[in-house]
């Protein structure tokens, strides 16, 4: 799978891994890769209900609920640009959130369907919103209260009754302040906006720490390198190889936490994140010393981030 770049991954109880990598792939615990859903279609149709016939423009998100339900975040990138969430159940596929644009419909926030995709009004139905920022949307995270969906500059929760609740909703971005350090609040998450970006590479991540009611996300904004000093200096590096990894690491994303309605930055310079009941895990990658070095020679690591009580 050398040419596959996954934007998100989800691990099933049997040890298999689902990868949202334009297509949806399933990798068994034994290492066999199988394409489950096709992406990169010339004429995708989000209304198709048979998984074998369904084809997305691009699949960027994947999540597994506690009951084993599989969800994908997918999008159409040409013509009728929009993003969606689908539930995959065997050979059937169900539209959960998002809708196509109507003829002549504006993509501007003045359109209530666009506005409700970021900052939904009470009782907004998930299938009534138009999410048009296809490059910065589609990532998913599943929790006991519902399914979290990155919708461009915001994050919403898809509730069990099919309605949306705002989480990060760009209500008053000017009220967000600079952080004093990791886990220090910068304001209400509802006021925050997630920076847009339009370059190559992985574009962000979204994960939930089970049991703590905490959501973590990274975005594709400014690329930051890990450091031993400064506002986001990494503490805990004690060996020479650990310090070398930090010093040589590539630029990465800034991770934020949403907890009890407050937003706070956590760690900078990471490539991907995952949550467990008591910790956050971050993947980092060190730059190759020479451009001609193969991926097998790169230095990669997963670090465990201790969470405050």
GROMACS .gro file of C-alpha atoms in nm:
model
  309
    1UNK     CA    1   0.000   0.000   0.000
    2UNK     CA    2   0.292   0.235  -0.071
    3UNK     CA    3   0.076   0.496  -0.247
    4UNK     CA    4  -0.197   0.506   0.020
    5UNK     CA    5  -0.206   0.805   0.255
    6UNK     CA    6  -0.465   0.768   0.531
    7UNK     CA    7  -0.628   1.078   0.677
    8UNK     CA    8  -0.787   0.878   0.963
    9UNK     CA    9  -0.791   0.525   1.104
   10UNK     CA   10  -1.021   0.322   1.330
   11UNK     CA   11  -0.947  -0.009   1.502
   12UNK     CA   12  -1.212  -0.279   1.538
   13UNK     CA   13  -1.238  -0.520   1.830
   14UNK     CA   14  -1.102  -0.806   1.616
   15UNK     CA   15  -0.780  -0.611   1.559
   16UNK     CA   16  -0.857  -0.509   1.201
   17UNK     CA   17  -0.794  -0.149   1.100
   18UNK     CA   18  -1.008   0.072   0.877
   19UNK     CA   19  -0.825   0.343   0.681
   20UNK     CA   20  -0.988   0.653   0.531
   21UNK     CA   21  -0.748   0.705   0.244
   22UNK     CA   22  -0.959   0.846  -0.043
   23UNK     CA   23  -1.098   0.491  -0.062
   24UNK     CA   24  -1.199   0.302   0.253
   25UNK     CA   25  -0.964   0.013   0.325
   26UNK     CA   26  -0.982  -0.266   0.580
   27UNK     CA   27  -0.658  -0.425   0.696
   28UNK     CA   28  -0.704  -0.752   0.882
   29UNK     CA   29  -0.509  -0.842   1.195
   30UNK     CA   30  -0.306  -1.073   0.967
   31UNK     CA   31  -0.214  -0.778   0.744
   32UNK     CA   32  -0.436  -0.838   0.441
   33UNK     CA   33  -0.571  -0.515   0.286
   34UNK     CA   34  -0.913  -0.508   0.122
   35UNK     CA   35  -1.085  -0.209  -0.037
   36UNK     CA   36  -1.431  -0.175   0.121
   37UNK     CA   37  -1.567   0.145  -0.040
   38UNK     CA   38  -1.446   0.313  -0.358
   39UNK     CA   39  -1.349   0.677  -0.365
   40UNK     CA   40  -1.209   0.911  -0.632
   41UNK     CA   41  -1.521   0.875  -0.848
   42UNK     CA   42  -1.581   1.104  -1.143
   43UNK     CA   43  -1.955   1.112  -1.068
   44UNK     CA   44  -2.011   1.033  -0.698
   45UNK     CA   45  -2.368   1.011  -0.569
   46UNK     CA   46  -2.420   1.035  -0.189
   47UNK     CA   47  -2.775   0.896  -0.222
   48UNK     CA   48  -2.667   0.545  -0.329
   49UNK     CA   49  -2.776   0.289  -0.065
   50UNK     CA   50  -2.593  -0.027  -0.177
   51UNK     CA   51  -2.235  -0.037  -0.052
   52UNK     CA   52  -2.115  -0.232  -0.354
   53UNK     CA   53  -2.239   0.043  -0.587
   54UNK     CA   54  -2.155   0.341  -0.365
   55UNK     CA   55  -1.859   0.554  -0.470
   56UNK     CA   56  -1.741   0.875  -0.304
   57UNK     CA   57  -1.538   1.162  -0.436
   58UNK     CA   58  -1.302   1.114  -0.143
   59UNK     CA   59  -1.321   0.938   0.194
   60UNK     CA   60  -1.137   1.134   0.465
   61UNK     CA   61  -1.288   1.010   0.792
   62UNK     CA   62  -1.373   0.681   0.961
   63UNK     CA   63  -1.505   0.594   1.307
   64UNK     CA   64  -1.638   0.289   1.489
   65UNK     CA   65  -1.908   0.324   1.754
   66UNK     CA   66  -1.915   0.112   2.071
   67UNK     CA   67  -2.184  -0.109   1.915
   68UNK     CA   68  -1.957  -0.181   1.618
   69UNK     CA   69  -2.133   0.053   1.375
   70UNK     CA   70  -1.899   0.183   1.104
   71UNK     CA   71  -1.917   0.545   0.984
   72UNK     CA   72  -1.730   0.726   0.709
   73UNK     CA   73  -1.683   1.092   0.633
   74UNK     CA   74  -1.689   1.145   0.256
   75UNK     CA   75  -1.712   1.432   0.014
   76UNK     CA   76  -1.766   1.548  -0.342
   77UNK     CA   77  -1.486   1.775  -0.463
   78UNK     CA   78  -1.609   1.880  -0.807
   79UNK     CA   79  -1.933   2.023  -0.944
   80UNK     CA   80  -2.177   1.994  -0.648
   81UNK     CA   81  -1.914   2.033  -0.372
   82UNK     CA   82  -2.035   1.900  -0.035
   83UNK     CA   83  -1.940   1.673   0.255
   84UNK     CA   84  -2.134   1.387   0.412
   85UNK     CA   85  -2.139   1.120   0.681
   86UNK     CA   86  -2.252   0.768   0.592
   87UNK     CA   87  -2.312   0.456   0.800
   88UNK     CA   88  -2.188   0.131   0.647
   89UNK     CA   89  -2.375  -0.185   0.751
   90UNK     CA   90  -2.272  -0.488   0.551
   91UNK     CA   91  -2.386  -0.430   0.194
   92UNK     CA   92  -2.606  -0.132   0.279
   93UNK     CA   93  -2.504   0.230   0.324
   94UNK     CA   94  -2.712   0.502   0.488
   95UNK     CA   95  -2.679   0.880   0.464
   96UNK     CA   96  -2.644   1.015   0.819
   97UNK     CA   97  -2.549   1.382   0.769
   98UNK     CA   98  -2.507   1.640   0.495
   99UNK     CA   99  -2.694   1.707   0.172
  100UNK     CA  100  -2.610   1.810  -0.185
  101UNK     CA  101  -2.647   2.175  -0.290
  102UNK     CA  102  -2.964   2.279  -0.466
  103UNK     CA  103  -2.958   2.445  -0.810
  104UNK     CA  104  -2.830   2.800  -0.776
  105UNK     CA  105  -2.780   2.770  -0.399
  106UNK     CA  106  -2.511   2.993  -0.247
  107UNK     CA  107  -2.219   2.842  -0.056
  108UNK     CA  108  -2.184   3.156   0.159
  109UNK     CA  109  -2.253   3.156   0.535
  110UNK     CA  110  -2.558   3.375   0.469
  111UNK     CA  111  -2.724   3.049   0.360
  112UNK     CA  112  -2.879   2.895   0.678
  113UNK     CA  113  -2.794   2.545   0.554
  114UNK     CA  114  -2.423   2.643   0.536
  115UNK     CA  115  -2.428   2.829   0.867
  116UNK     CA  116  -2.600   2.536   1.041
  117UNK     CA  117  -2.324   2.304   0.922
  118UNK     CA  118  -2.081   2.488   1.153
  119UNK     CA  119  -2.299   2.648   1.421
  120UNK     CA  120  -2.632   2.463   1.408
  121UNK     CA  121  -2.946   2.618   1.549
  122UNK     CA  122  -3.146   2.407   1.798
  123UNK     CA  123  -3.319   2.105   1.642
  124UNK     CA  124  -3.123   2.132   1.315
  125UNK     CA  125  -3.143   1.798   1.134
  126UNK     CA  126  -2.807   1.649   1.035
  127UNK     CA  127  -2.930   1.572   0.683
  128UNK     CA  128  -3.039   1.934   0.624
  129UNK     CA  129  -2.695   2.100   0.636
  130UNK     CA  130  -2.470   2.189   0.345
  131UNK     CA  131  -2.100   2.148   0.427
  132UNK     CA  132  -1.901   2.306   0.149
  133UNK     CA  133  -1.543   2.323   0.284
  134UNK     CA  134  -1.458   1.980   0.149
  135UNK     CA  135  -1.081   2.012   0.198
  136UNK     CA  136  -1.111   2.072   0.574
  137UNK     CA  137  -1.401   1.844   0.664
  138UNK     CA  138  -1.493   1.480   0.703
  139UNK     CA  139  -1.304   1.358   1.011
  140UNK     CA  140  -1.507   1.166   1.268
  141UNK     CA  141  -1.493   1.055   1.631
  142UNK     CA  142  -1.747   0.840   1.815
  143UNK     CA  143  -1.849   0.881   2.179
  144UNK     CA  144  -2.130   0.793   2.418
  145UNK     CA  145  -2.317   1.115   2.336
  146UNK     CA  146  -2.301   1.079   1.960
  147UNK     CA  147  -2.079   1.105   1.654
  148UNK     CA  148  -1.850   1.408   1.621
  149UNK     CA  149  -1.800   1.550   1.272
  150UNK     CA  150  -1.546   1.807   1.157
  151UNK     CA  151  -1.730   2.038   0.918
  152UNK     CA  152  -1.460   2.275   0.801
  153UNK     CA  153  -1.416   2.561   1.047
  154UNK     CA  154  -1.626   2.385   1.308
  155UNK     CA  155  -1.705   2.056   1.480
  156UNK     CA  156  -2.060   1.938   1.542
  157UNK     CA  157  -2.206   1.640   1.726
  158UNK     CA  158  -2.458   1.418   1.548
  159UNK     CA  159  -2.704   1.314   1.818
  160UNK     CA  160  -2.895   0.987   1.837
  161UNK     CA  161  -3.216   1.158   1.722
  162UNK     CA  162  -3.051   1.282   1.401
  163UNK     CA  163  -3.008   1.644   1.513
  164UNK     CA  164  -2.687   1.846   1.544
  165UNK     CA  165  -2.529   2.017   1.843
  166UNK     CA  166  -2.247   2.277   1.810
  167UNK     CA  167  -1.908   2.199   1.963
  168UNK     CA  168  -1.653   2.425   1.791
  169UNK     CA  169  -1.878   2.668   1.611
  170UNK     CA  170  -1.706   3.000   1.527
  171UNK     CA  171  -1.960   3.197   1.732
  172UNK     CA  172  -1.722   3.474   1.843
  173UNK     CA  173  -1.362   3.406   1.729
  174UNK     CA  174  -1.233   3.741   1.857
  175UNK     CA  175  -1.297   3.623   2.213
  176UNK     CA  176  -1.036   3.348   2.180
  177UNK     CA  177  -0.709   3.447   2.348
  178UNK     CA  178  -0.345   3.334   2.336
  179UNK     CA  179  -0.257   3.035   2.554
  180UNK     CA  180  -0.016   3.053   2.846
  181UNK     CA  181   0.075   2.687   2.798
  182UNK     CA  182  -0.060   2.335   2.751
  183UNK     CA  183  -0.411   2.268   2.884
  184UNK     CA  184  -0.465   2.638   2.964
  185UNK     CA  185  -0.805   2.762   2.844
  186UNK     CA  186  -0.815   3.016   2.562
  187UNK     CA  187  -1.193   3.061   2.579
  188UNK     CA  188  -1.517   2.885   2.497
  189UNK     CA  189  -1.491   2.617   2.230
  190UNK     CA  190  -1.819   2.744   2.086
  191UNK     CA  191  -1.649   3.076   2.007
  192UNK     CA  192  -1.347   2.923   1.835
  193UNK     CA  193  -1.292   2.874   1.465
  194UNK     CA  194  -1.060   2.614   1.311
  195UNK     CA  195  -0.814   2.760   1.057
  196UNK     CA  196  -0.865   2.665   0.695
  197UNK     CA  197  -0.581   2.535   0.486
  198UNK     CA  198  -0.543   2.410   0.132
  199UNK     CA  199  -0.214   2.228   0.086
  200UNK     CA  200  -0.113   1.868   0.046
  201UNK     CA  201  -0.035   1.615   0.317
  202UNK     CA  202  -0.247   1.502   0.608
  203UNK     CA  203  -0.494   1.771   0.704
  204UNK     CA  204  -0.577   1.709   1.067
  205UNK     CA  205  -0.725   1.458   1.305
  206UNK     CA  206  -1.007   1.412   1.554
  207UNK     CA  207  -1.030   1.175   1.850
  208UNK     CA  208  -1.219   1.127   2.173
  209UNK     CA  209  -1.073   1.020   2.508
  210UNK     CA  210  -1.330   0.772   2.639
  211UNK     CA  211  -1.450   0.815   2.994
  212UNK     CA  212  -1.330   1.176   3.023
  213UNK     CA  213  -1.577   1.353   2.794
  214UNK     CA  214  -1.283   1.521   2.618
  215UNK     CA  215  -1.249   1.579   2.244
  216UNK     CA  216  -0.911   1.642   2.081
  217UNK     CA  217  -0.850   1.778   1.734
  218UNK     CA  218  -0.565   1.903   1.519
  219UNK     CA  219  -0.589   2.116   1.209
  220UNK     CA  220  -0.388   2.179   0.895
  221UNK     CA  221  -0.291   2.534   0.992
  222UNK     CA  222   0.065   2.642   1.073
  223UNK     CA  223   0.322   2.365   1.085
  224UNK     CA  224   0.506   2.364   1.419
  225UNK     CA  225   0.812   2.164   1.519
  226UNK     CA  226   0.837   1.997   1.859
  227UNK     CA  227   1.085   2.158   2.094
  228UNK     CA  228   1.231   2.111   2.440
  229UNK     CA  229   1.159   2.473   2.531
  230UNK     CA  230   0.892   2.737   2.479
  231UNK     CA  231   0.517   2.739   2.538
  232UNK     CA  232   0.478   2.385   2.406
  233UNK     CA  233   0.811   2.244   2.516
  234UNK     CA  234   0.802   1.867   2.553
  235UNK     CA  235   0.872   1.754   2.907
  236UNK     CA  236   0.970   1.398   2.994
  237UNK     CA  237   1.244   1.339   2.736
  238UNK     CA  238   1.525   1.182   2.938
  239UNK     CA  239   1.741   0.983   2.696
  240UNK     CA  240   1.962   1.098   2.410
  241UNK     CA  241   1.747   0.920   2.143
  242UNK     CA  242   1.433   1.088   2.281
  243UNK     CA  243   1.592   1.432   2.267
  244UNK     CA  244   1.730   1.364   1.919
  245UNK     CA  245   1.383   1.266   1.796
  246UNK     CA  246   1.241   1.597   1.919
  247UNK     CA  247   1.526   1.803   1.776
  248UNK     CA  248   1.503   1.636   1.432
  249UNK     CA  249   1.125   1.604   1.411
  250UNK     CA  250   0.938   1.735   1.111
  251UNK     CA  251   0.686   2.014   1.143
  252UNK     CA  252   0.347   1.900   1.262
  253UNK     CA  253   0.011   2.012   1.387
  254UNK     CA  254  -0.108   2.182   1.704
  255UNK     CA  255  -0.354   1.968   1.901
  256UNK     CA  256  -0.641   2.125   2.096
  257UNK     CA  257  -0.867   1.987   2.367
  258UNK     CA  258  -1.238   2.058   2.413
  259UNK     CA  259  -1.344   1.981   2.771
  260UNK     CA  260  -1.643   2.115   2.964
  261UNK     CA  261  -1.701   2.366   2.687
  262UNK     CA  262  -1.351   2.517   2.711
  263UNK     CA  263  -1.082   2.511   2.443
  264UNK     CA  264  -0.713   2.465   2.523
  265UNK     CA  265  -0.401   2.381   2.321
  266UNK     CA  266  -0.215   2.067   2.426
  267UNK     CA  267   0.089   1.971   2.217
  268UNK     CA  268   0.260   2.091   1.899
  269UNK     CA  269   0.444   1.915   1.619
  270UNK     CA  270   0.249   1.591   1.579
  271UNK     CA  271   0.128   1.402   1.272
  272UNK     CA  272  -0.172   1.212   1.415
  273UNK     CA  273  -0.352   1.151   1.745
  274UNK     CA  274  -0.549   0.876   1.920
  275UNK     CA  275  -0.724   0.854   2.256
  276UNK     CA  276  -0.740   0.585   2.524
  277UNK     CA  277  -0.932   0.589   2.855
  278UNK     CA  278  -0.645   0.758   3.039
  279UNK     CA  279  -0.413   0.918   2.784
  280UNK     CA  280  -0.364   1.088   2.451
  281UNK     CA  281  -0.122   0.934   2.202
  282UNK     CA  282   0.058   1.136   1.935
  283UNK     CA  283   0.256   1.020   1.633
  284UNK     CA  284   0.569   1.215   1.543
  285UNK     CA  285   0.815   1.183   1.258
  286UNK     CA  286   1.176   1.296   1.226
  287UNK     CA  287   1.299   1.444   0.901
  288UNK     CA  288   1.535   1.223   0.702
  289UNK     CA  289   1.887   1.359   0.709
  290UNK     CA  290   1.910   1.314   0.332
  291UNK     CA  291   1.626   1.343   0.081
  292UNK     CA  292   1.724   1.015  -0.086
  293UNK     CA  293   1.667   0.811   0.232
  294UNK     CA  294   1.386   0.558   0.199
  295UNK     CA  295   1.086   0.558   0.440
  296UNK     CA  296   1.236   0.256   0.617
  297UNK     CA  297   1.516   0.483   0.736
  298UNK     CA  298   1.294   0.758   0.877
  299UNK     CA  299   1.256   0.791   1.250
  300UNK     CA  300   0.897   0.768   1.372
  301UNK     CA  301   0.754   0.733   1.719
  302UNK     CA  302   0.436   0.737   1.922
  303UNK     CA  303   0.444   0.942   2.241
  304UNK     CA  304   0.204   0.918   2.535
  305UNK     CA  305   0.070   1.251   2.659
  306UNK     CA  306  -0.018   1.257   3.027
  307UNK     CA  307  -0.356   1.417   3.086
  308UNK     CA  308  -0.425   1.641   3.387
  309UNK     CA  309  -0.665   1.525   3.659
   0.00000   0.00000   0.00000
